[in-house]
Short mmCIF file of C-alpha atoms and ligand atoms in Angstrom, two decimals:
data_model
loop_
_atom_site.label_atom_id
_atom_site.label_comp_id
_atom_site.label_asym_id
_atom_site.label_seq_id
_atom_site.Cartn_x
_atom_site.Cartn_y
_atom_site.Cartn_z
CA MET A 17 57.44 47.38 -18.91
CA SER A 18 56.46 48.03 -15.29
CA ALA A 19 58.83 49.75 -12.89
CA ILE A 20 59.49 46.55 -11.03
CA ALA A 21 60.23 44.54 -14.14
CA ALA A 22 62.65 47.22 -15.22
CA SER A 23 64.72 46.95 -12.09
CA LEU A 24 64.56 43.22 -11.39
CA PRO A 25 66.92 41.02 -13.38
CA THR A 26 65.30 39.98 -16.59
CA ASP A 27 66.84 36.53 -16.50
CA ALA A 28 65.63 35.69 -12.96
CA GLY A 29 64.15 32.24 -13.36
CA ALA A 30 66.08 31.53 -16.57
CA ALA A 31 68.22 28.42 -16.67
CA GLY A 32 71.60 29.85 -15.46
CA CYS A 33 73.17 26.91 -13.65
CA GLY A 34 69.78 25.36 -12.81
CA ASP A 35 70.45 22.27 -14.88
CA ALA A 36 74.22 22.30 -14.72
CA PRO A 37 75.90 19.00 -13.89
CA VAL A 38 77.32 18.73 -10.38
CA LEU A 39 80.57 17.01 -9.51
CA ARG A 40 79.84 14.90 -6.44
CA GLU A 41 82.87 14.01 -4.36
CA ARG A 42 83.30 11.85 -1.30
CA GLY A 43 86.60 11.81 0.53
CA GLN A 44 88.48 13.59 3.24
CA ARG A 45 86.83 16.86 4.22
CA GLU A 46 88.29 19.96 5.83
CA VAL A 47 85.44 21.55 7.78
CA PHE A 48 84.63 22.63 11.31
CA CYS A 49 81.90 20.77 13.18
CA GLY A 50 78.45 22.06 14.15
CA LEU A 51 79.61 23.15 17.61
CA THR A 52 80.94 26.28 15.91
CA GLY A 53 77.35 27.54 15.53
CA ILE A 54 77.21 28.09 19.29
CA VAL A 55 79.59 31.01 18.81
CA TRP A 56 76.95 33.11 17.06
CA LEU A 57 73.82 31.46 18.47
CA HIS A 58 74.69 32.24 22.09
CA ARG A 59 74.89 35.92 21.19
CA LYS A 60 71.59 35.75 19.39
CA ILE A 61 69.35 33.98 21.95
CA GLN A 62 70.23 36.09 24.91
CA ASP A 63 68.85 33.99 27.75
CA ALA A 64 69.90 30.58 26.42
CA PHE A 65 72.83 28.47 27.55
CA PHE A 66 74.59 25.88 25.42
CA LEU A 67 76.03 22.95 27.34
CA VAL A 68 78.15 20.79 25.08
CA VAL A 69 78.40 17.21 26.26
CA GLY A 70 81.76 16.36 24.82
CA SER A 71 85.48 15.99 25.22
CA ARG A 72 88.39 18.32 25.92
CA THR A 73 88.79 18.71 22.15
CA CYS A 74 85.24 20.10 21.94
CA ALA A 75 85.99 22.49 24.81
CA HIS A 76 89.15 23.68 23.05
CA LEU A 77 87.31 24.19 19.77
CA LEU A 78 84.68 26.35 21.45
CA GLN A 79 87.22 28.35 23.41
CA SER A 80 89.36 29.09 20.42
CA ALA A 81 86.44 29.86 18.11
CA ALA A 82 84.64 32.10 20.60
CA GLY A 83 87.54 33.57 22.52
CA VAL A 84 87.48 33.90 26.27
CA MET A 85 84.76 36.04 27.74
CA ILE A 86 86.28 38.02 30.56
CA PHE A 87 83.57 40.45 31.52
CA ALA A 88 80.34 38.65 30.68
CA GLU A 89 78.99 35.52 32.31
CA PRO A 90 79.64 32.82 29.74
CA ARG A 91 76.63 31.30 28.05
CA PHE A 92 78.21 28.13 26.83
CA ALA A 93 80.34 25.46 28.43
CA THR A 94 81.45 21.89 27.92
CA ALA A 95 80.56 19.06 30.27
CA ILE A 96 83.58 16.85 29.70
CA ILE A 97 82.98 13.17 29.27
CA GLU A 98 85.82 11.52 31.20
CA GLU A 99 87.18 8.13 30.35
CA ARG A 100 85.38 6.51 33.24
CA ASP A 101 82.07 7.79 31.84
CA LEU A 102 82.65 5.70 28.77
CA ALA A 103 82.27 2.61 30.94
CA GLY A 104 78.90 3.42 32.48
CA LEU A 105 76.09 5.39 30.85
CA ALA A 106 74.15 5.49 34.10
CA ASP A 107 77.02 7.41 35.69
CA ALA A 108 77.23 9.77 32.73
CA ASN A 109 73.51 10.58 33.03
CA GLU A 110 73.73 11.16 36.76
CA GLU A 111 76.76 13.36 36.31
CA LEU A 112 74.98 15.34 33.60
CA ASP A 113 71.97 15.87 35.90
CA ARG A 114 74.31 17.11 38.64
CA VAL A 115 76.13 19.48 36.29
CA VAL A 116 72.83 20.91 35.02
CA ALA A 117 71.42 21.34 38.55
CA ARG A 118 74.60 23.17 39.61
CA LEU A 119 74.57 25.38 36.53
CA LEU A 120 70.90 26.35 36.84
CA GLY A 121 71.27 26.91 40.58
CA ARG A 122 74.06 29.38 39.93
CA ARG A 123 72.50 31.04 36.89
CA PRO A 124 68.84 31.99 37.41
CA ASP A 125 69.03 34.12 34.23
CA ILE A 126 69.02 31.00 32.02
CA ARG A 127 65.60 30.35 30.47
CA MET A 128 66.55 27.84 27.81
CA LEU A 129 69.23 25.20 28.06
CA PHE A 130 70.52 23.34 25.04
CA LEU A 131 72.29 20.05 25.61
CA VAL A 132 74.55 19.88 22.59
CA GLY A 133 75.67 16.46 21.39
CA SER A 134 79.21 15.87 20.10
CA CYS A 135 81.20 13.07 18.52
CA PRO A 136 82.07 11.55 21.93
CA SER A 137 78.48 11.68 23.22
CA GLU A 138 77.28 10.06 20.00
CA VAL A 139 79.97 7.41 20.09
CA ILE A 140 78.96 6.31 23.59
CA LYS A 141 75.30 6.65 22.57
CA LEU A 142 74.39 9.02 25.35
CA ASP A 143 70.70 9.69 24.75
CA LEU A 144 70.52 13.46 25.02
CA ALA A 145 66.91 13.52 23.77
CA ARG A 146 65.88 11.53 26.81
CA ALA A 147 68.16 13.55 29.08
CA ALA A 148 66.59 16.79 27.80
CA GLN A 149 63.11 15.42 28.46
CA ARG A 150 64.05 14.29 31.97
CA LEU A 151 65.73 17.59 32.80
CA SER A 152 62.91 19.64 31.31
CA GLN A 153 60.42 17.91 33.58
CA ARG A 154 62.67 18.68 36.52
CA HIS A 155 63.34 22.34 35.71
CA MET A 156 60.18 23.55 33.95
CA PRO A 157 58.63 26.11 33.99
CA ALA A 158 61.72 28.17 34.83
CA VAL A 159 63.92 26.52 32.21
CA ARG A 160 63.17 24.66 29.02
CA VAL A 161 65.77 22.01 28.18
CA LEU A 162 66.27 21.06 24.53
CA HIS A 163 68.94 19.17 22.68
CA PHE A 164 70.63 19.07 19.29
CA SER A 165 73.74 17.59 17.79
CA GLY A 166 76.81 19.58 16.84
CA SER A 167 78.86 16.48 16.18
CA GLY A 168 81.45 16.53 13.45
CA ILE A 169 80.37 13.16 12.15
CA GLU A 170 78.82 13.99 8.78
CA THR A 171 78.21 17.69 9.39
CA THR A 172 79.59 21.01 8.39
CA PHE A 173 79.71 23.90 10.78
CA THR A 174 76.53 25.72 9.75
CA GLN A 175 74.49 22.57 10.33
CA GLY A 176 74.79 23.33 14.04
CA GLU A 177 72.48 26.30 13.53
CA ASP A 178 70.10 24.19 11.45
CA ALA A 179 69.96 21.52 14.16
CA CYS A 180 69.43 24.14 16.88
CA LEU A 181 66.60 25.91 15.04
CA ALA A 182 64.98 22.60 14.10
CA ALA A 183 64.96 21.75 17.84
CA LEU A 184 63.10 25.00 18.51
CA VAL A 185 60.32 24.41 15.97
CA PRO A 186 58.31 21.85 18.01
CA GLU A 187 58.42 24.33 20.92
CA MET A 188 56.85 27.14 18.92
CA PRO A 189 53.26 27.91 19.98
CA ALA A 190 50.49 27.19 17.49
CA GLU A 191 49.19 30.20 15.58
CA PRO A 192 45.47 30.46 16.37
CA GLY A 193 43.28 29.88 13.30
CA SER A 194 45.07 30.47 10.05
CA ALA A 195 46.24 34.01 10.79
CA ARG A 196 48.84 35.11 8.24
CA SER A 197 52.33 36.01 9.35
CA LEU A 198 55.82 36.18 7.91
CA LEU A 199 58.60 34.25 9.61
CA VAL A 200 62.20 35.10 8.75
CA VAL A 201 64.27 32.01 9.46
CA GLY A 202 67.98 32.05 10.26
CA ALA A 203 70.11 33.90 12.80
CA LEU A 204 70.66 37.49 11.69
CA ALA A 205 72.46 40.33 13.40
CA GLU A 206 70.04 42.56 15.28
CA VAL A 207 70.91 45.56 13.14
CA VAL A 208 69.94 43.53 10.05
CA GLU A 209 66.68 42.36 11.64
CA ASP A 210 65.77 45.96 12.44
CA GLN A 211 66.46 47.07 8.86
CA PHE A 212 64.29 44.26 7.48
CA LEU A 213 61.53 45.10 9.95
CA ARG A 214 61.48 48.68 8.65
CA LEU A 215 61.36 47.49 5.03
CA PHE A 216 58.57 45.00 5.66
CA ALA A 217 56.61 47.69 7.55
CA ALA A 218 56.97 50.05 4.57
CA LEU A 219 55.72 47.25 2.32
CA GLY A 220 52.77 46.47 4.57
CA VAL A 221 53.97 42.88 4.99
CA GLY A 222 53.43 41.46 8.44
CA PRO A 223 53.28 40.63 11.24
CA VAL A 224 56.96 39.70 10.90
CA ARG A 225 58.71 37.39 13.33
CA PHE A 226 62.17 35.94 13.51
CA LEU A 227 63.48 32.48 14.27
CA PRO A 228 65.49 32.37 16.47
CA ALA A 229 63.94 35.07 18.64
CA ARG A 230 66.18 37.14 20.87
CA ARG A 231 64.64 35.70 24.03
CA ALA A 232 63.47 32.18 24.83
CA ALA A 233 59.98 33.33 25.87
CA ASP A 234 59.44 35.09 22.53
CA LEU A 235 59.39 31.98 20.34
CA PRO A 236 57.19 32.94 17.38
CA ALA A 237 53.89 31.19 16.72
CA VAL A 238 53.54 28.95 13.67
CA GLY A 239 50.58 27.53 11.77
CA SER A 240 49.01 27.07 8.37
CA GLY A 241 48.99 30.85 7.80
CA THR A 242 52.73 31.14 8.35
CA ARG A 243 54.80 31.97 5.29
CA TYR A 244 58.51 31.81 5.82
CA LEU A 245 61.54 33.27 4.11
CA LEU A 246 64.88 31.59 4.66
CA ALA A 247 67.57 34.13 5.48
CA GLN A 248 70.29 31.46 5.33
CA PRO A 249 70.75 28.67 2.79
CA PHE A 250 71.73 25.96 5.28
CA LEU A 251 68.43 25.34 7.05
CA ALA A 252 67.07 22.19 5.43
CA GLU A 253 66.04 20.45 8.69
CA THR A 254 64.44 23.58 10.09
CA ALA A 255 62.47 24.05 6.88
CA ARG A 256 61.26 20.45 7.05
CA ALA A 257 60.15 20.94 10.66
CA LEU A 258 58.32 24.17 9.76
CA ASP A 259 56.60 22.49 6.81
CA ALA A 260 55.42 19.77 9.19
CA ARG A 261 53.82 22.51 11.34
CA GLY A 262 51.85 23.72 8.30
CA ALA A 263 54.07 26.69 7.38
CA ARG A 264 54.94 27.36 3.73
CA ARG A 265 58.28 28.52 2.36
CA ILE A 266 58.35 31.50 0.02
CA PRO A 267 60.88 30.58 -2.67
CA ALA A 268 63.47 33.32 -3.13
CA PRO A 269 67.17 33.93 -3.58
CA PHE A 270 69.00 34.94 -0.39
CA PRO A 271 69.29 38.58 0.73
CA LEU A 272 72.92 39.10 -0.21
CA GLY A 273 73.77 42.20 -2.22
CA ALA A 274 71.40 44.75 -3.74
CA GLU A 275 69.87 42.31 -6.21
CA GLY A 276 69.52 39.41 -3.78
CA THR A 277 67.89 41.64 -1.16
CA THR A 278 65.45 43.13 -3.67
CA LEU A 279 64.44 39.69 -4.97
CA TRP A 280 64.08 38.32 -1.43
CA LEU A 281 61.85 41.22 -0.37
CA HIS A 282 59.96 41.04 -3.64
CA ALA A 283 59.09 37.38 -3.09
CA ALA A 284 57.44 38.28 0.23
CA ALA A 285 55.77 41.33 -1.29
CA GLN A 286 54.23 39.18 -4.03
CA GLU A 287 52.95 36.71 -1.46
CA TRP A 288 51.23 39.63 0.31
CA GLY A 289 49.90 41.05 -2.95
CA VAL A 290 51.84 44.32 -2.58
CA GLY A 291 51.57 46.57 -5.63
CA GLU A 292 54.73 47.17 -7.60
CA ARG A 293 54.64 50.92 -7.13
CA THR A 294 54.55 50.45 -3.33
CA PHE A 295 57.37 47.96 -3.64
CA ARG A 296 59.55 50.40 -5.54
CA GLU A 297 58.74 53.23 -3.13
CA ALA A 298 59.77 51.10 -0.17
CA THR A 299 62.95 49.64 -1.65
CA THR A 300 64.42 52.05 -4.22
CA ILE A 301 66.47 54.18 -1.84
CA GLY A 302 67.97 51.15 -0.05
CA GLU A 303 68.70 49.40 -3.31
CA GLN A 304 70.32 52.47 -4.85
CA ARG A 305 72.47 52.99 -1.78
CA ALA A 306 73.60 49.37 -1.97
CA ARG A 307 74.36 49.62 -5.69
CA HIS A 308 76.33 52.80 -5.11
CA ALA A 309 78.36 51.12 -2.33
CA LEU A 310 79.12 48.25 -4.71
CA LEU A 311 80.11 50.42 -7.64
CA ARG A 312 83.58 51.46 -6.52
CA ARG A 313 84.34 47.92 -5.25
CA ARG A 314 83.26 46.55 -8.60
CA GLU A 315 85.98 48.50 -10.32
CA ARG A 316 88.58 46.60 -8.35
CA LEU A 317 86.92 43.19 -8.22
CA SER A 318 85.59 42.88 -11.75
CA GLY A 319 87.31 40.12 -13.73
CA GLN A 320 88.94 38.56 -10.63
CA ARG A 321 88.57 34.79 -10.65
CA VAL A 322 87.22 33.16 -7.49
CA PHE A 323 87.28 29.53 -6.33
CA PHE A 324 85.06 28.21 -3.49
CA PHE A 325 85.95 25.26 -1.29
CA PRO A 326 82.88 23.72 0.37
CA ASP A 327 82.48 25.07 3.89
CA SER A 328 79.65 27.35 4.99
CA GLN A 329 76.90 26.36 2.51
CA LEU A 330 76.72 30.04 1.60
CA GLU A 331 78.87 29.38 -1.45
CA VAL A 332 76.19 29.42 -4.17
CA PRO A 333 74.49 32.70 -3.09
CA LEU A 334 77.91 34.31 -2.60
CA ALA A 335 79.08 33.23 -6.04
CA ARG A 336 75.89 34.65 -7.55
CA PHE A 337 76.48 37.96 -5.76
CA LEU A 338 80.14 38.16 -6.76
CA ALA A 339 79.43 37.29 -10.37
CA ARG A 340 76.39 39.45 -11.00
CA GLU A 341 77.02 42.48 -8.85
CA LEU A 342 80.80 42.68 -8.84
CA GLY A 343 81.73 41.11 -12.16
CA MET A 344 83.90 38.41 -10.60
CA VAL A 345 84.35 35.09 -12.37
CA PRO A 346 83.49 32.01 -10.30
CA LEU A 347 85.63 29.08 -11.43
CA GLU A 348 84.46 26.31 -9.11
CA VAL A 349 81.69 26.67 -6.54
CA GLY A 350 82.04 23.87 -4.03
CA THR A 351 79.40 23.41 -1.35
CA PRO A 352 79.04 20.71 1.33
CA TYR A 353 75.39 20.10 0.33
CA LEU A 354 73.56 21.39 -2.68
CA HIS A 355 69.92 21.78 -1.68
CA ARG A 356 68.40 22.03 -5.15
CA GLU A 357 65.01 23.23 -3.98
CA HIS A 358 66.22 25.95 -1.60
CA LEU A 359 68.87 27.06 -4.08
CA ALA A 360 66.75 26.89 -7.25
CA GLU A 361 66.44 30.69 -7.60
CA GLU A 362 70.15 31.14 -6.88
CA LEU A 363 71.26 28.51 -9.37
CA ALA A 364 69.11 30.11 -12.06
CA LEU A 365 71.00 33.39 -11.56
CA LEU A 366 74.52 31.93 -11.61
CA PRO A 367 76.28 32.52 -14.93
CA PRO A 368 76.27 29.42 -17.14
CA GLY A 369 79.50 27.46 -17.26
CA VAL A 370 80.34 27.68 -13.55
CA MET A 371 81.59 24.36 -12.22
CA LEU A 372 79.48 23.17 -9.28
CA SER A 373 80.78 20.57 -6.85
CA GLU A 374 79.14 18.99 -3.82
CA GLY A 375 80.86 17.24 -0.93
CA GLN A 376 84.61 17.08 -0.83
CA HIS A 377 87.68 15.12 -1.73
CA VAL A 378 90.11 17.70 -0.47
CA GLU A 379 93.20 16.46 -2.32
CA ASN A 380 91.41 16.40 -5.68
CA GLN A 381 89.97 19.82 -5.07
CA LEU A 382 93.32 21.26 -4.05
CA ASP A 383 94.75 19.95 -7.32
CA ARG A 384 91.99 21.68 -9.28
CA CYS A 385 92.51 24.90 -7.33
CA ARG A 386 96.28 24.87 -7.90
CA ALA A 387 95.77 24.23 -11.60
CA ALA A 388 93.25 27.07 -11.89
CA ARG A 389 95.39 29.59 -9.89
CA PRO A 390 92.35 31.71 -8.92
CA ASP A 391 92.84 35.31 -7.84
CA LEU A 392 90.84 34.57 -4.68
CA THR A 393 90.08 31.31 -2.88
CA VAL A 394 87.25 31.13 -0.33
CA CYS A 395 87.94 28.30 2.08
CA GLY A 396 88.05 27.11 5.68
CA LEU A 397 90.75 28.13 8.13
CA GLY A 398 92.59 24.84 7.78
CA LEU A 399 93.27 25.37 4.08
CA ALA A 400 93.86 29.10 4.10
CA ASN A 401 97.40 29.18 5.49
CA PRO A 402 98.85 26.48 3.22
CA LEU A 403 97.25 28.13 0.17
CA GLU A 404 98.54 31.56 1.20
CA ALA A 405 102.00 30.00 1.50
CA GLU A 406 101.60 28.85 -2.11
CA GLY A 407 100.92 32.43 -3.17
CA LEU A 408 97.12 32.30 -3.36
CA ALA A 409 94.95 34.99 -1.77
CA THR A 410 92.31 33.46 0.52
CA LYS A 411 89.18 34.48 2.31
CA TRP A 412 88.06 32.57 5.43
CA SER A 413 84.51 31.45 4.79
CA ILE A 414 83.71 31.42 8.52
CA GLU A 415 84.00 35.23 8.58
CA LEU A 416 80.99 35.38 6.29
CA VAL A 417 78.87 33.74 8.95
CA PHE A 418 80.14 35.87 11.83
CA THR A 419 79.72 39.18 10.00
CA PRO A 420 76.40 40.93 9.26
CA ILE A 421 76.23 40.61 5.46
CA GLN A 422 72.52 40.48 4.63
CA GLY A 423 70.46 43.37 3.35
CA TYR A 424 71.03 46.62 1.49
CA GLU A 425 73.06 48.41 4.14
CA GLN A 426 75.54 45.55 4.41
CA ALA A 427 76.12 45.04 0.66
CA GLY A 428 79.22 47.27 0.60
CA ASP A 429 80.71 45.52 3.66
CA LEU A 430 80.09 42.16 2.02
CA ALA A 431 82.02 43.22 -1.09
CA GLU A 432 84.76 44.65 1.12
CA LEU A 433 85.27 41.24 2.72
CA PHE A 434 86.37 39.92 -0.68
CA LEU A 435 88.38 42.98 -1.56
CA ARG A 436 90.54 42.96 1.56
CA PRO A 437 92.53 39.75 0.92
CA LEU A 438 93.23 40.91 -2.66
CA ALA A 439 94.43 44.28 -1.43
CA ARG A 440 96.61 42.59 1.20
CA ARG A 441 98.20 40.30 -1.38
CA ALA A 442 98.78 43.24 -3.73
CA ARG A 443 100.63 45.01 -0.91
CA LEU A 444 102.75 41.91 -0.25
CA GLU A 445 103.68 41.70 -3.90
CA VAL A 446 104.85 45.30 -4.14
S1 SF4 B 504 82.14 17.53 18.20
FE1 SF4 B 504 83.59 16.12 17.26
S2 SF4 B 504 84.56 17.31 15.61
FE2 SF4 B 504 83.57 18.78 17.02
S3 SF4 B 504 85.19 19.36 18.45
FE3 SF4 B 504 84.03 17.67 19.41
S4 SF4 B 504 85.19 15.83 18.82
FE4 SF4 B 504 85.87 17.48 17.45
#
């Protein structure tokens, strides 16, 4: 057996939950809307501004999710649609143009402006695509104006990032010829990007680019030589847009935990024809460090039963990580959307017998959760407090999107996020 085969899971690609039936539910949902994505995207693209065209509710959501920035110039805001705007679209467009002109006049540092649609802007059918085109013509070359929807009608909060990245894809320059490059897709913390860059360099895989880039002018090129790795499991639209530009996805599990990170890197290494000895040399130390960090958490998490409400779309990769690397027992893994193709490698690694559910009927799911009495419930903020009051330990799924959790160095922190609510509850019960 080769060194690589010895260390990679032997059942990678086996059935797991690949063919498991999925409970599909449609009913009331308890999720945040896509505007939430602005909270991490504005930190990531450092010269972009996100202008939500919405209501006071949208403004409140953003303020409470992001907190108030006292020292920095804010890089998001809400243009409030007043009641009188509902009567005349022409007025709303003129007002939007005025707001944008004022904003850009005051903030010469802005290089990319996103007009972000909301429920109210969609209800009054304000055409933000056309507005973005009109405003781009007016403000180019200094500022590029794009648009995407963060509306809560039929979305979950991570779809905001998907919509934003999908809006960037048509703006990416064409890769000359069919030059080969690796594109890592999905917003990652800078520290994580830097770690991955070092690993890919050691593997000889490259050039490596990231979408989104840290600055608007650094949008990566794309073409038929582009191979991309998804760093997040909620990027279906972005993947479609990249495919349409000739790029090709490298199928892989997601880089969560020691195993997930190794398999993710290995998929790229195989695409580049990297020898297995080189692969082991480049990854062994990181992988061992991650496994060591997980070991002592495993002692405390092993055997704990976990229940996922659908929220972030990270549920399937997280359940795989918790089950395989920490010995936890996933009872139900609910996800807003189950993208079979992007999750194929993950589903194959999930232990058989896990109940998968897609969509939500919150009352039914709460009944199942109460009946199962899991040791830990991963859910949105709206459900966490009532479940805690019923004596269940909960983990806010949104924290998993705000925290750097990908890669070897973050594996221990990721496990810790699940350990903390259990430790807190144990203290309360003493
Ligand atoms: S976009 Fe819709 S769901 Fe989101 S805050 Fe605004 S009104 Fe609420």
